[in-house]
mmCIF file of N, CA and C in Angstrom:
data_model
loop_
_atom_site.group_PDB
_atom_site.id
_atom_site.type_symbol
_atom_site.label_atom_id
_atom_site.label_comp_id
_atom_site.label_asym_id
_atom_site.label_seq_id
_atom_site.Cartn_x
_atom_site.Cartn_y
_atom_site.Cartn_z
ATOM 1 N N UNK A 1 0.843 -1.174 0.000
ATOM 2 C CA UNK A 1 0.000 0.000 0.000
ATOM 3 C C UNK A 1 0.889 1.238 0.000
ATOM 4 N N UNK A 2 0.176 2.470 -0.841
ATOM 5 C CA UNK A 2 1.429 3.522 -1.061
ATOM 6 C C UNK A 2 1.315 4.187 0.532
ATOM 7 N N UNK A 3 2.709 5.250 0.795
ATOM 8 C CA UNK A 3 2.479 5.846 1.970
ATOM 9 C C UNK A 3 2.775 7.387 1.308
ATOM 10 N N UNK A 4 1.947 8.364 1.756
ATOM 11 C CA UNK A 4 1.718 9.580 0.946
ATOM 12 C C UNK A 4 2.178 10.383 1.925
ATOM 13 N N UNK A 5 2.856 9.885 2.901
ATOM 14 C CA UNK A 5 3.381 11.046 4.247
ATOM 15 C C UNK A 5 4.460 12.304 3.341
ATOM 16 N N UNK A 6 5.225 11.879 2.570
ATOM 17 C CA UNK A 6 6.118 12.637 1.890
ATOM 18 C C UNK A 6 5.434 13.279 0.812
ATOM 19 N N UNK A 7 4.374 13.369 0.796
ATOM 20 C CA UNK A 7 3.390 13.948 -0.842
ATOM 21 C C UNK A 7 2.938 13.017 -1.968
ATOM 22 N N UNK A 8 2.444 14.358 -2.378
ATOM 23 C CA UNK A 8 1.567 12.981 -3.809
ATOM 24 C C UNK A 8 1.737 13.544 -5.254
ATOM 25 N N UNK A 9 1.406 12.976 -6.201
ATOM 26 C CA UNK A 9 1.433 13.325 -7.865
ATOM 27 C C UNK A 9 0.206 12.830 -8.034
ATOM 28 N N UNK A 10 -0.404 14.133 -8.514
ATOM 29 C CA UNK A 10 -1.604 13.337 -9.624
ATOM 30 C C UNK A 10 -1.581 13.455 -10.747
ATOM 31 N N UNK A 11 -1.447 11.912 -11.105
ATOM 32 C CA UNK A 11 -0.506 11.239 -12.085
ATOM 33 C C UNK A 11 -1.963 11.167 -13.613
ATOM 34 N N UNK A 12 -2.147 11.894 -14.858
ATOM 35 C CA UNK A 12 -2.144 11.284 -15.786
ATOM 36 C C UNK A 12 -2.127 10.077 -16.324
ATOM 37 N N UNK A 13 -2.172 8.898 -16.167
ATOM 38 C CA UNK A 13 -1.504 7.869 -16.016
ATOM 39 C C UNK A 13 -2.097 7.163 -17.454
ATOM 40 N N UNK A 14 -1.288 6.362 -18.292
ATOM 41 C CA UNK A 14 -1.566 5.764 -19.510
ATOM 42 C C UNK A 14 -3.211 5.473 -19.331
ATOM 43 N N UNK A 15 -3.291 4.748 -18.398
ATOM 44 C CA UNK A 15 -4.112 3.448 -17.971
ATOM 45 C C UNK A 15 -4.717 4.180 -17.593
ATOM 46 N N UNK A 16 -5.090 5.313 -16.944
ATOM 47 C CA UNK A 16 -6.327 6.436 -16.064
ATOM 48 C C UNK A 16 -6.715 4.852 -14.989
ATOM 49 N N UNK A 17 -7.962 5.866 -14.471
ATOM 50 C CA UNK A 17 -8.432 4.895 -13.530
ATOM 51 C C UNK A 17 -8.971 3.756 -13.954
ATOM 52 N N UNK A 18 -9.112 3.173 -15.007
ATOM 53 C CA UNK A 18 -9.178 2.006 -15.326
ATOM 54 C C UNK A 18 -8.934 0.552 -14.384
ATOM 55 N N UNK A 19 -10.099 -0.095 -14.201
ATOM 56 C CA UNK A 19 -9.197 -1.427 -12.970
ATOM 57 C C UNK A 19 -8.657 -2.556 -13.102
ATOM 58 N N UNK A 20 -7.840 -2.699 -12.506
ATOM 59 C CA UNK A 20 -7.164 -4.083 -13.305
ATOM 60 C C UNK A 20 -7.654 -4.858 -13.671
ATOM 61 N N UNK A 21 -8.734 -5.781 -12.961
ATOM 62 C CA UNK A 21 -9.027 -6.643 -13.785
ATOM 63 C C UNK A 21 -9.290 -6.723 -14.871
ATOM 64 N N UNK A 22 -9.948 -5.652 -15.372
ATOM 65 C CA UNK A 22 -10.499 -5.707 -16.851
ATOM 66 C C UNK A 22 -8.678 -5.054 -17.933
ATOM 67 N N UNK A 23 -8.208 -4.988 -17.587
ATOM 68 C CA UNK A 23 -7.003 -4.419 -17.986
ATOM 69 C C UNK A 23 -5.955 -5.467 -18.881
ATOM 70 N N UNK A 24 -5.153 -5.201 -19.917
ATOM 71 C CA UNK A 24 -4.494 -6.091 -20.061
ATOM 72 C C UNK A 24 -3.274 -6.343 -20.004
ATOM 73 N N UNK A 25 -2.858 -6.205 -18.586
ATOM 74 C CA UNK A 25 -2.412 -6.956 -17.811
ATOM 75 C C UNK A 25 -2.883 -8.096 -16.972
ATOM 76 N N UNK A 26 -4.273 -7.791 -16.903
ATOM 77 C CA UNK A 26 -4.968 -9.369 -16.343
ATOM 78 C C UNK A 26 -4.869 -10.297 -16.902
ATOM 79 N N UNK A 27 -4.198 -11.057 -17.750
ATOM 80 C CA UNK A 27 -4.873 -12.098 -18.041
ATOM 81 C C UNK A 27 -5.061 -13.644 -18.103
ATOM 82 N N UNK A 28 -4.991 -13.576 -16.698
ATOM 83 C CA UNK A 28 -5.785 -14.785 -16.112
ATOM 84 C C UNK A 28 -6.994 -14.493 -15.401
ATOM 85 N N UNK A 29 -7.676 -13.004 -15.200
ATOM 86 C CA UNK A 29 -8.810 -12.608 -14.558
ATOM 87 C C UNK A 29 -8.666 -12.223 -13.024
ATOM 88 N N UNK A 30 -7.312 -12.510 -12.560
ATOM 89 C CA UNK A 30 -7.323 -12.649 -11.440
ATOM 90 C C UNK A 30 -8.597 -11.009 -10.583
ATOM 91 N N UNK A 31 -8.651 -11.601 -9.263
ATOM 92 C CA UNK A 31 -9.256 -10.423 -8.535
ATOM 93 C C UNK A 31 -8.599 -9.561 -7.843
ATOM 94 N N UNK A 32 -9.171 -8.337 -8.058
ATOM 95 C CA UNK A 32 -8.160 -6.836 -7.729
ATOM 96 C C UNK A 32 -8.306 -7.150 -6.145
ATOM 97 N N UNK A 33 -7.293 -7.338 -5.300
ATOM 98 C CA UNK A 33 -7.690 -7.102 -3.919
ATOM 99 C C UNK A 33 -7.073 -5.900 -2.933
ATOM 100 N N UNK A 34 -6.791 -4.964 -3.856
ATOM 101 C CA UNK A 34 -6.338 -3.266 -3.121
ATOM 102 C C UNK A 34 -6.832 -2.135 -3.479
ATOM 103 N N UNK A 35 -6.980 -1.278 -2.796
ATOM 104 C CA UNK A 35 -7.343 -0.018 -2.839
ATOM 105 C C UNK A 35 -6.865 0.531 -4.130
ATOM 106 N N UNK A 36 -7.092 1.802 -5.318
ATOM 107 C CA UNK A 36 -6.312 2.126 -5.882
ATOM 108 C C UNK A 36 -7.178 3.620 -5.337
ATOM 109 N N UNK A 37 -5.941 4.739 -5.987
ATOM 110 C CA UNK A 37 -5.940 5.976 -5.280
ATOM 111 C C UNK A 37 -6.223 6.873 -6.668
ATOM 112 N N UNK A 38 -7.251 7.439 -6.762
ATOM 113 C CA UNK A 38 -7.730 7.714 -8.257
ATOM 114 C C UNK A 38 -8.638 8.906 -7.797
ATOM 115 N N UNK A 39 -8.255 10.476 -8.814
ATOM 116 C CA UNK A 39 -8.493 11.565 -8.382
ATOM 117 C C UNK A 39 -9.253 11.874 -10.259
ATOM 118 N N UNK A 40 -9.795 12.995 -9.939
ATOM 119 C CA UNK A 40 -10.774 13.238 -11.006
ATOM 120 C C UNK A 40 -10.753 14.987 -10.522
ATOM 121 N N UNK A 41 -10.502 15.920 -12.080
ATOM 122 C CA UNK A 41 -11.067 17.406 -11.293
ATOM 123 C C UNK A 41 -12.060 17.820 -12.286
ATOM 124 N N UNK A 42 -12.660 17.972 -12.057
ATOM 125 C CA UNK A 42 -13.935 18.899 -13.388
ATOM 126 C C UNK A 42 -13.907 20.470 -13.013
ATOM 127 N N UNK A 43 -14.509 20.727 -13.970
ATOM 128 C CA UNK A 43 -14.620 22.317 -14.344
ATOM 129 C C UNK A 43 -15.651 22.692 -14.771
ATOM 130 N N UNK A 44 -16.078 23.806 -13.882
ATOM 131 C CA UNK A 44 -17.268 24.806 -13.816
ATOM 132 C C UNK A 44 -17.427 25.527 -15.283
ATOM 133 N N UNK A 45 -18.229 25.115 -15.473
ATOM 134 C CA UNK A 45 -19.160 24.868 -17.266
ATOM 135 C C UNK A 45 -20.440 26.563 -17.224
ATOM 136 N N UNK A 46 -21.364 26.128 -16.190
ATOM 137 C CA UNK A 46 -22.349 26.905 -16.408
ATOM 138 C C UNK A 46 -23.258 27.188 -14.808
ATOM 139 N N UNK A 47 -24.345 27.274 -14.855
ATOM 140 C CA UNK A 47 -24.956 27.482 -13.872
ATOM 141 C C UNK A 47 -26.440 26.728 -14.164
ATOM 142 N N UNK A 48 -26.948 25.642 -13.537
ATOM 143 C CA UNK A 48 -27.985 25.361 -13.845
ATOM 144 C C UNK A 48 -28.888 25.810 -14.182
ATOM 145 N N UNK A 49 -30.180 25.802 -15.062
ATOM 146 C CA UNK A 49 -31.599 26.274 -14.553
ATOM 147 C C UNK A 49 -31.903 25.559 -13.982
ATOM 148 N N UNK A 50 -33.771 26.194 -13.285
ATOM 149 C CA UNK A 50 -34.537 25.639 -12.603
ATOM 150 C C UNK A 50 -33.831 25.252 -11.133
ATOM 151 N N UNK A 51 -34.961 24.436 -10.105
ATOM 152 C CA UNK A 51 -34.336 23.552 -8.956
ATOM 153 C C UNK A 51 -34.139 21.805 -9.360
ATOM 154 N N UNK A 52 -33.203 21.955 -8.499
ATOM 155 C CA UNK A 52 -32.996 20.602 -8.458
ATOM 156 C C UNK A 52 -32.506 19.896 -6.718
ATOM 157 N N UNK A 53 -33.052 18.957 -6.546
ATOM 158 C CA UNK A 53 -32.826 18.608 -5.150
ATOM 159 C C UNK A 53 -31.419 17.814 -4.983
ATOM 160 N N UNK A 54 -30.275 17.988 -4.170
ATOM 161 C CA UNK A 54 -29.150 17.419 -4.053
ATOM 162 C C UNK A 54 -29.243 16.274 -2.971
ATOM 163 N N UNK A 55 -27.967 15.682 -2.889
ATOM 164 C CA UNK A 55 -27.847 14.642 -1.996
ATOM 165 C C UNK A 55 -26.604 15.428 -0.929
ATOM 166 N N UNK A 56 -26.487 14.913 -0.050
ATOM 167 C CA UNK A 56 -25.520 15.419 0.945
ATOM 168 C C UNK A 56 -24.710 14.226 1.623
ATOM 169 N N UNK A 57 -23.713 14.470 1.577
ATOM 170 C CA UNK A 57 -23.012 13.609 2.218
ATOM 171 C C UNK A 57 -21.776 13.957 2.678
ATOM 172 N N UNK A 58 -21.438 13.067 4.293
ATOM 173 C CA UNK A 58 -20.348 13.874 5.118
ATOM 174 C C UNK A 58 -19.586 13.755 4.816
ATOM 175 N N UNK A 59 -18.751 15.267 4.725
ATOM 176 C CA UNK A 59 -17.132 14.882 4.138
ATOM 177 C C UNK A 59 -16.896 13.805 5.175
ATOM 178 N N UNK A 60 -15.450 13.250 4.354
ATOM 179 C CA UNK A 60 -14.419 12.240 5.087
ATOM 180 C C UNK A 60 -13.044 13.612 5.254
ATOM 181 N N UNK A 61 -12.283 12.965 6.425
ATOM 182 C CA UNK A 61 -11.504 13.832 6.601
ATOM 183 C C UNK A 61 -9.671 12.550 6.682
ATOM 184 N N UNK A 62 -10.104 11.607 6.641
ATOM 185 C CA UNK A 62 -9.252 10.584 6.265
ATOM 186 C C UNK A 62 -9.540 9.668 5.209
ATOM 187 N N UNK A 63 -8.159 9.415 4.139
ATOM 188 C CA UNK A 63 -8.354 8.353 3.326
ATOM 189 C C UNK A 63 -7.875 7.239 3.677
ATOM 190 N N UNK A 64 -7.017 7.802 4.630
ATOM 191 C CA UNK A 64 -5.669 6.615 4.711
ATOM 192 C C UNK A 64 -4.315 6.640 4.028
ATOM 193 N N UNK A 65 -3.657 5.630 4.614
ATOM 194 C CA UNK A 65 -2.064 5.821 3.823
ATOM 195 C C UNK A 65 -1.620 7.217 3.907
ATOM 196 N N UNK A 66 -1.526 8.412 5.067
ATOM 197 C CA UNK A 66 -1.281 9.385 4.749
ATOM 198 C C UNK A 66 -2.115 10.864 4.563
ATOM 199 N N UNK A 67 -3.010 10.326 3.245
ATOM 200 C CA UNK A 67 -4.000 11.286 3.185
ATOM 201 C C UNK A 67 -4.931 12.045 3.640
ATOM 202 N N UNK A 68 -4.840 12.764 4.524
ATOM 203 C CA UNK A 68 -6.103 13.530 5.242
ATOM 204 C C UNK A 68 -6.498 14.871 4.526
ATOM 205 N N UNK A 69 -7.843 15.320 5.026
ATOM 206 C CA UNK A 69 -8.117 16.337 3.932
ATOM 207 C C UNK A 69 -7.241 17.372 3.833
ATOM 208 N N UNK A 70 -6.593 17.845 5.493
ATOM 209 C CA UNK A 70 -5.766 19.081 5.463
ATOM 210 C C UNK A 70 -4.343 19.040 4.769
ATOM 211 N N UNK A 71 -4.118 17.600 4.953
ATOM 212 C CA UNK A 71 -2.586 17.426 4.350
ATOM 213 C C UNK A 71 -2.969 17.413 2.587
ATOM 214 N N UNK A 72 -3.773 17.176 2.205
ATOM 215 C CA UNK A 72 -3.805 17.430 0.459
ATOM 216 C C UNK A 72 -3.665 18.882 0.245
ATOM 217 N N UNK A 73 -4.954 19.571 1.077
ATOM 218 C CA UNK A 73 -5.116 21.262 1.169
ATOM 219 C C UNK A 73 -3.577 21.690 0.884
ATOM 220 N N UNK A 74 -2.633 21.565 2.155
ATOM 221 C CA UNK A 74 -1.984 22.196 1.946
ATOM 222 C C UNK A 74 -0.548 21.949 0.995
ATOM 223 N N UNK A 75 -0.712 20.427 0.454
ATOM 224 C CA UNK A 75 -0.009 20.164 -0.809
ATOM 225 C C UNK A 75 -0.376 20.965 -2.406
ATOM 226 N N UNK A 76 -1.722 21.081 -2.340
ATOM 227 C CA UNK A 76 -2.401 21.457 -2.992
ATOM 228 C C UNK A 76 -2.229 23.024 -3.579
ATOM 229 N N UNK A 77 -1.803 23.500 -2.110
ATOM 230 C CA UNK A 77 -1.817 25.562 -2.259
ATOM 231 C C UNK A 77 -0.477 25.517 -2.222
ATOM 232 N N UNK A 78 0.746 24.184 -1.888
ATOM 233 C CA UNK A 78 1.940 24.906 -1.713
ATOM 234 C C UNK A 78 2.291 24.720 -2.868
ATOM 235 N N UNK A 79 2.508 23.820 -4.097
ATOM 236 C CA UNK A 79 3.267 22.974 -5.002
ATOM 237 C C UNK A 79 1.925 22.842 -6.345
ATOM 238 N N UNK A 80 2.486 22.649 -7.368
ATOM 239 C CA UNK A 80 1.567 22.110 -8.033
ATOM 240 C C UNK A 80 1.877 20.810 -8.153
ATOM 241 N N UNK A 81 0.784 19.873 -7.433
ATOM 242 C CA UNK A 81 0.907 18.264 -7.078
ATOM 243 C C UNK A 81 0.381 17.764 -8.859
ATOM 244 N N UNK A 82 -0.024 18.486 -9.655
ATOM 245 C CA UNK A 82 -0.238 17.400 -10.855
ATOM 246 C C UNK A 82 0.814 17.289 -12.060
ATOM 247 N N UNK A 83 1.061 16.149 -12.499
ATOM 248 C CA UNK A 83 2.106 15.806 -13.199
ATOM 249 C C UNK A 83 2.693 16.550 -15.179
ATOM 250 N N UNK A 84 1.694 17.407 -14.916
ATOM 251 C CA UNK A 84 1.844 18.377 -16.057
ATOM 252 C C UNK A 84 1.799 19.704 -15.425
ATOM 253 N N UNK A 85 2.096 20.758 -16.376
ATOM 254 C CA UNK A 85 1.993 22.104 -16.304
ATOM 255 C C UNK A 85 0.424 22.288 -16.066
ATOM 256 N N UNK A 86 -0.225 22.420 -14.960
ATOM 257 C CA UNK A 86 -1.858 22.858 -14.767
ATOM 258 C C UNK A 86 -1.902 23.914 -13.572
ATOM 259 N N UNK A 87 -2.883 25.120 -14.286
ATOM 260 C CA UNK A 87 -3.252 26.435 -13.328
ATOM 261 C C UNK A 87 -4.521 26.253 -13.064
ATOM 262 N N UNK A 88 -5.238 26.156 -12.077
ATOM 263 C CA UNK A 88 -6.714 25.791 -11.658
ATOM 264 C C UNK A 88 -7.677 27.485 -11.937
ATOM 265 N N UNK A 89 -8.404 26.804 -12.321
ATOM 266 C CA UNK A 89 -9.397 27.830 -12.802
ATOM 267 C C UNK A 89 -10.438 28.062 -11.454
ATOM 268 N N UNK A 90 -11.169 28.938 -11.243
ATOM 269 C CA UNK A 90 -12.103 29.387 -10.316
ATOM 270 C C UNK A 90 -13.659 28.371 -10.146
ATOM 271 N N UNK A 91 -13.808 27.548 -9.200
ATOM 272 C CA UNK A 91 -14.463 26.743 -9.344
ATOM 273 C C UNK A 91 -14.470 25.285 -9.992
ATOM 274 N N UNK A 92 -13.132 25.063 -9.775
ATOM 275 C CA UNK A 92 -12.323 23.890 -10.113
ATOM 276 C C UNK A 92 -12.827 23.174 -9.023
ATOM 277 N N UNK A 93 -13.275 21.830 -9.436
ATOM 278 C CA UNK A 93 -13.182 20.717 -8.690
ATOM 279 C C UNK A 93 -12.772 19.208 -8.204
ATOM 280 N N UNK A 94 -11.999 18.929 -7.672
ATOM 281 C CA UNK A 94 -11.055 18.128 -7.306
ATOM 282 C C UNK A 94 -11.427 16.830 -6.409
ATOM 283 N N UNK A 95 -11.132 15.785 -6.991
ATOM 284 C CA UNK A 95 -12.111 14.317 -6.102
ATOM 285 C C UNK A 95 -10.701 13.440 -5.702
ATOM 286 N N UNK A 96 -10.757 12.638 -4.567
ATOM 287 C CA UNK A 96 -9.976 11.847 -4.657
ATOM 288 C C UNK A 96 -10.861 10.964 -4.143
ATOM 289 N N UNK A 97 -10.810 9.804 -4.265
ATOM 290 C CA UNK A 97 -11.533 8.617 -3.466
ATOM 291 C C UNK A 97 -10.084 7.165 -3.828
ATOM 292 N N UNK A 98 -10.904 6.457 -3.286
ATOM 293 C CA UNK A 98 -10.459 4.700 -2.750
ATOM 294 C C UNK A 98 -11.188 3.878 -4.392
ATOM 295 N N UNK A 99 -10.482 3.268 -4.829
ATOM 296 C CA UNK A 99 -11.643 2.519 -6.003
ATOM 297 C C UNK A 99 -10.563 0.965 -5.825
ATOM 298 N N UNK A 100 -11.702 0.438 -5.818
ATOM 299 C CA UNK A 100 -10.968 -1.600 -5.744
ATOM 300 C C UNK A 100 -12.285 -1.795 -6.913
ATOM 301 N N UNK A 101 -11.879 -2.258 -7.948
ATOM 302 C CA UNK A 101 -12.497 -2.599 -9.435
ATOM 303 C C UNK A 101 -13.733 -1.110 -9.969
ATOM 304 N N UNK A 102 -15.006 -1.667 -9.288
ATOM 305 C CA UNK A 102 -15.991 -0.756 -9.720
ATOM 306 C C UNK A 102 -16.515 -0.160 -8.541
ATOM 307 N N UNK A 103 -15.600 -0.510 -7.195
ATOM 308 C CA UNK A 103 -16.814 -0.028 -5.860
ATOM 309 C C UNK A 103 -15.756 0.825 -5.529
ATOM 310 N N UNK A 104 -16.402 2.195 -5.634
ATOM 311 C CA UNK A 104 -15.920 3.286 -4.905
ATOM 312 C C UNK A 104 -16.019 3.803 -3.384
ATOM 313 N N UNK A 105 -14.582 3.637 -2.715
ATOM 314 C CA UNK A 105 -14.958 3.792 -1.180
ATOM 315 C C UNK A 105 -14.296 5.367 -0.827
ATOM 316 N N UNK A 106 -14.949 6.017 0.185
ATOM 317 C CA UNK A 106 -14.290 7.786 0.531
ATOM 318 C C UNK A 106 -14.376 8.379 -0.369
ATOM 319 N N UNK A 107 -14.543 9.360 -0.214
ATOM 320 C CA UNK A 107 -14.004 10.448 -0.602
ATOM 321 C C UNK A 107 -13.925 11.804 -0.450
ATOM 322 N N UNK A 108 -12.908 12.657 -1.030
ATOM 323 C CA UNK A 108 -12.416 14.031 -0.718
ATOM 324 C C UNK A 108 -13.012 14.561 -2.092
ATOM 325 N N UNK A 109 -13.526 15.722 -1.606
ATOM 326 C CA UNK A 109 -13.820 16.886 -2.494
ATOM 327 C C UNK A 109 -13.178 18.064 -2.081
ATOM 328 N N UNK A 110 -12.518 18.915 -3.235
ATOM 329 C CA UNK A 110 -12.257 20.538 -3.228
ATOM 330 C C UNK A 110 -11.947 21.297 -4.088
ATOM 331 N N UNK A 111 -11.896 22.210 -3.817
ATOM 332 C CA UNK A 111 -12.618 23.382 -5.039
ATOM 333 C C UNK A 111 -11.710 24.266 -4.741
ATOM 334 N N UNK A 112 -11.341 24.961 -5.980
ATOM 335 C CA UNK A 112 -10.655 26.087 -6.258
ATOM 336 C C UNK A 112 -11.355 27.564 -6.004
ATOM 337 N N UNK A 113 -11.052 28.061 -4.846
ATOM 338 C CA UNK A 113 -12.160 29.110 -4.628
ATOM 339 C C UNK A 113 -10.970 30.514 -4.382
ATOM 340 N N UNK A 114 -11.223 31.777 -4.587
ATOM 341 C CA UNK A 114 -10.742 32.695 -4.595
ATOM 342 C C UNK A 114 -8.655 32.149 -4.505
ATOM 343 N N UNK A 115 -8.621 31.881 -5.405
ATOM 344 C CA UNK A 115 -7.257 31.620 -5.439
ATOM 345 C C UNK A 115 -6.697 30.437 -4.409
ATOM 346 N N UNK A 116 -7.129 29.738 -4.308
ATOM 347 C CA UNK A 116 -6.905 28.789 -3.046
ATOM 348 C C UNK A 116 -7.942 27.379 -3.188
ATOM 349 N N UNK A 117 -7.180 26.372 -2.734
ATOM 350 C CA UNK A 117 -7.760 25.337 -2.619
ATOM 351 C C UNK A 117 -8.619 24.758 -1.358
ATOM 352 N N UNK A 118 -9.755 24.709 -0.864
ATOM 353 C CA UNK A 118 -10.145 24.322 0.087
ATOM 354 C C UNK A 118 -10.961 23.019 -0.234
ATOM 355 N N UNK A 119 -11.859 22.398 1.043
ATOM 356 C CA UNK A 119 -12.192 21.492 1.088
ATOM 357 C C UNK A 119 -14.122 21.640 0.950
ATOM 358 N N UNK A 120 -14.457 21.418 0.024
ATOM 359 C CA UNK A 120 -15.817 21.023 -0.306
ATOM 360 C C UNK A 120 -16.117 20.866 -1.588
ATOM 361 N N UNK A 121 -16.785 21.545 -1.867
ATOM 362 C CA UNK A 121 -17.532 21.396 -3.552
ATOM 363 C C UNK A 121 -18.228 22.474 -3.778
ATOM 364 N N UNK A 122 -18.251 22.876 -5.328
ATOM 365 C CA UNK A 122 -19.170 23.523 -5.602
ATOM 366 C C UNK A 122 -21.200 22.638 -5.442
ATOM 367 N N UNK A 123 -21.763 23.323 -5.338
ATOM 368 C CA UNK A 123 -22.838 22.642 -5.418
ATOM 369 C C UNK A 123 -23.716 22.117 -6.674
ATOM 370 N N UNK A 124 -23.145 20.331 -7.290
ATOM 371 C CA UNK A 124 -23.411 20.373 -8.506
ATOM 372 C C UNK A 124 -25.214 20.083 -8.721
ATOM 373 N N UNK A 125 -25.889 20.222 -7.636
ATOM 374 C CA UNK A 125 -26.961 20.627 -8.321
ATOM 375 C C UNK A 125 -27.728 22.109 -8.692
ATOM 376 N N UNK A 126 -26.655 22.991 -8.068
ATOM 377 C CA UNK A 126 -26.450 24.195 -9.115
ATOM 378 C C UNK A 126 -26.116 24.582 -10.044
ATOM 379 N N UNK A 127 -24.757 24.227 -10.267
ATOM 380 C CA UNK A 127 -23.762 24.238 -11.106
ATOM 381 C C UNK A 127 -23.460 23.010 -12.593
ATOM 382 N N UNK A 128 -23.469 23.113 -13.912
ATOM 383 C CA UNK A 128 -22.666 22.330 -14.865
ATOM 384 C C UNK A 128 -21.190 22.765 -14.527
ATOM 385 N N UNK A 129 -20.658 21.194 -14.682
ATOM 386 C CA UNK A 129 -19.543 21.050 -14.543
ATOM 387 C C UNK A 129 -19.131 19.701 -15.383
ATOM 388 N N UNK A 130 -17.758 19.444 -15.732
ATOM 389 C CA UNK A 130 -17.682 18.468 -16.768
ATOM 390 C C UNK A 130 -16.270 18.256 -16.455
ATOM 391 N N UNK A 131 -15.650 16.933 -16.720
ATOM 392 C CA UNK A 131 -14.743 16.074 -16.591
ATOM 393 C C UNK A 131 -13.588 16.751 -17.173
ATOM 394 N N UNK A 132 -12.437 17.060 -16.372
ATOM 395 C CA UNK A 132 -11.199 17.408 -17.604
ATOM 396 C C UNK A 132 -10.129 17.026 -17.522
ATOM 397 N N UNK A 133 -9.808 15.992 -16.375
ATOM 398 C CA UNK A 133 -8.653 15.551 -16.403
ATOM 399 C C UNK A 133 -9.127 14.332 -15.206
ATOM 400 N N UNK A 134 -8.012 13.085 -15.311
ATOM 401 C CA UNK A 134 -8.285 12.325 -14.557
ATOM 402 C C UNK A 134 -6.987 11.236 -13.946
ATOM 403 N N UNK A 135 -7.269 10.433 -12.977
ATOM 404 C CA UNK A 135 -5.823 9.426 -12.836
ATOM 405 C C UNK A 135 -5.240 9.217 -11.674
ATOM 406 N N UNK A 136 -4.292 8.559 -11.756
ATOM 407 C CA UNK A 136 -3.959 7.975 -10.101
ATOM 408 C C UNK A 136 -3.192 9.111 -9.551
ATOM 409 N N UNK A 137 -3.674 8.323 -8.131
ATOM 410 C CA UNK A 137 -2.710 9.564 -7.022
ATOM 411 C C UNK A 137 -1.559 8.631 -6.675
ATOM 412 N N UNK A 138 -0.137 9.108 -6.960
ATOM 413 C CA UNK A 138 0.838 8.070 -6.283
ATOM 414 C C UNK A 138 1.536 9.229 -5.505
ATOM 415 N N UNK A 139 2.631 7.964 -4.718
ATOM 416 C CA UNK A 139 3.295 9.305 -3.676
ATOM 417 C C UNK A 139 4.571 9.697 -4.253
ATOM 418 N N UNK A 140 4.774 10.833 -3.594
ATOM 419 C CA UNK A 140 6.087 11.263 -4.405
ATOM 420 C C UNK A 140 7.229 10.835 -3.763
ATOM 421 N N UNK A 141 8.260 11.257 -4.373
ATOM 422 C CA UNK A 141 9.773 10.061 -4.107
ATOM 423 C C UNK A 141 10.239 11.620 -3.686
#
């Protein structure tokens, strides 16, 4: 299991979050039996019409291996943790969760708000927002 005490990269990765099993490198089928560390950020598109009713759910403030929400925060505002040249736009949003094949466990949300990264979300049943980059979180060396 990775240990992220020293930081993280969010890694682009050939393979994106894709899970092994179905991957080809499987092939004998075997079953995925670990966590993988897989981050997703979308970008603030538009502003809904009409209402729409949301779901709520409590942040997590631990992933494990390292990760807690404050220690990303402040990887996040000190360094640019992603593995290309990227400047976050205003209302940027940032996911990390736990994925073992198709079942997604935790997760962290945060948003690019007045120049700074904090911990929540925009509210996407206000807001269009759309996928723009994606891929594993590994730790840095």
């Amino acid at each position: 299991m990775c240990d992220f005490n020293k930081g993280f990269i969010l890694c682009t990765c050939e393979e994106k979050t894709n899970d092994y099993e179905n991957s080809k490198e499987n092939k004998k089928g075997d079953q995925v039996d670990e966590f993988q560390y897989v981050w997703e950020l979308k970008r603030f598109i538009d502003f809904r019409r009409g209402d729409i009713m949301g779901i709520f759910e409590q942040p997590r403030s631990d992933l494990g291996s390292g990760l807690t929400s404050q220690f990303v925060v402040n990887q996040l505002n000190s360094k640019n943790c992603f593995d290309f040249d990227f400047i976050p736009n205003e209302n940027d949003n940032l996911y990390f969760f736990k994925k073992k094949g198709y079942e997604v466990d935790d997760l962290f949300e945060f948003v690019f708000l007045n120049g700074k990264w904090k911990q929540g979300n925009i509210l996407s049943w206000k807001y269009i927002t759309e996928k723009e980059f994606d891929g594993k979180i590994k730790k840095d060396l």
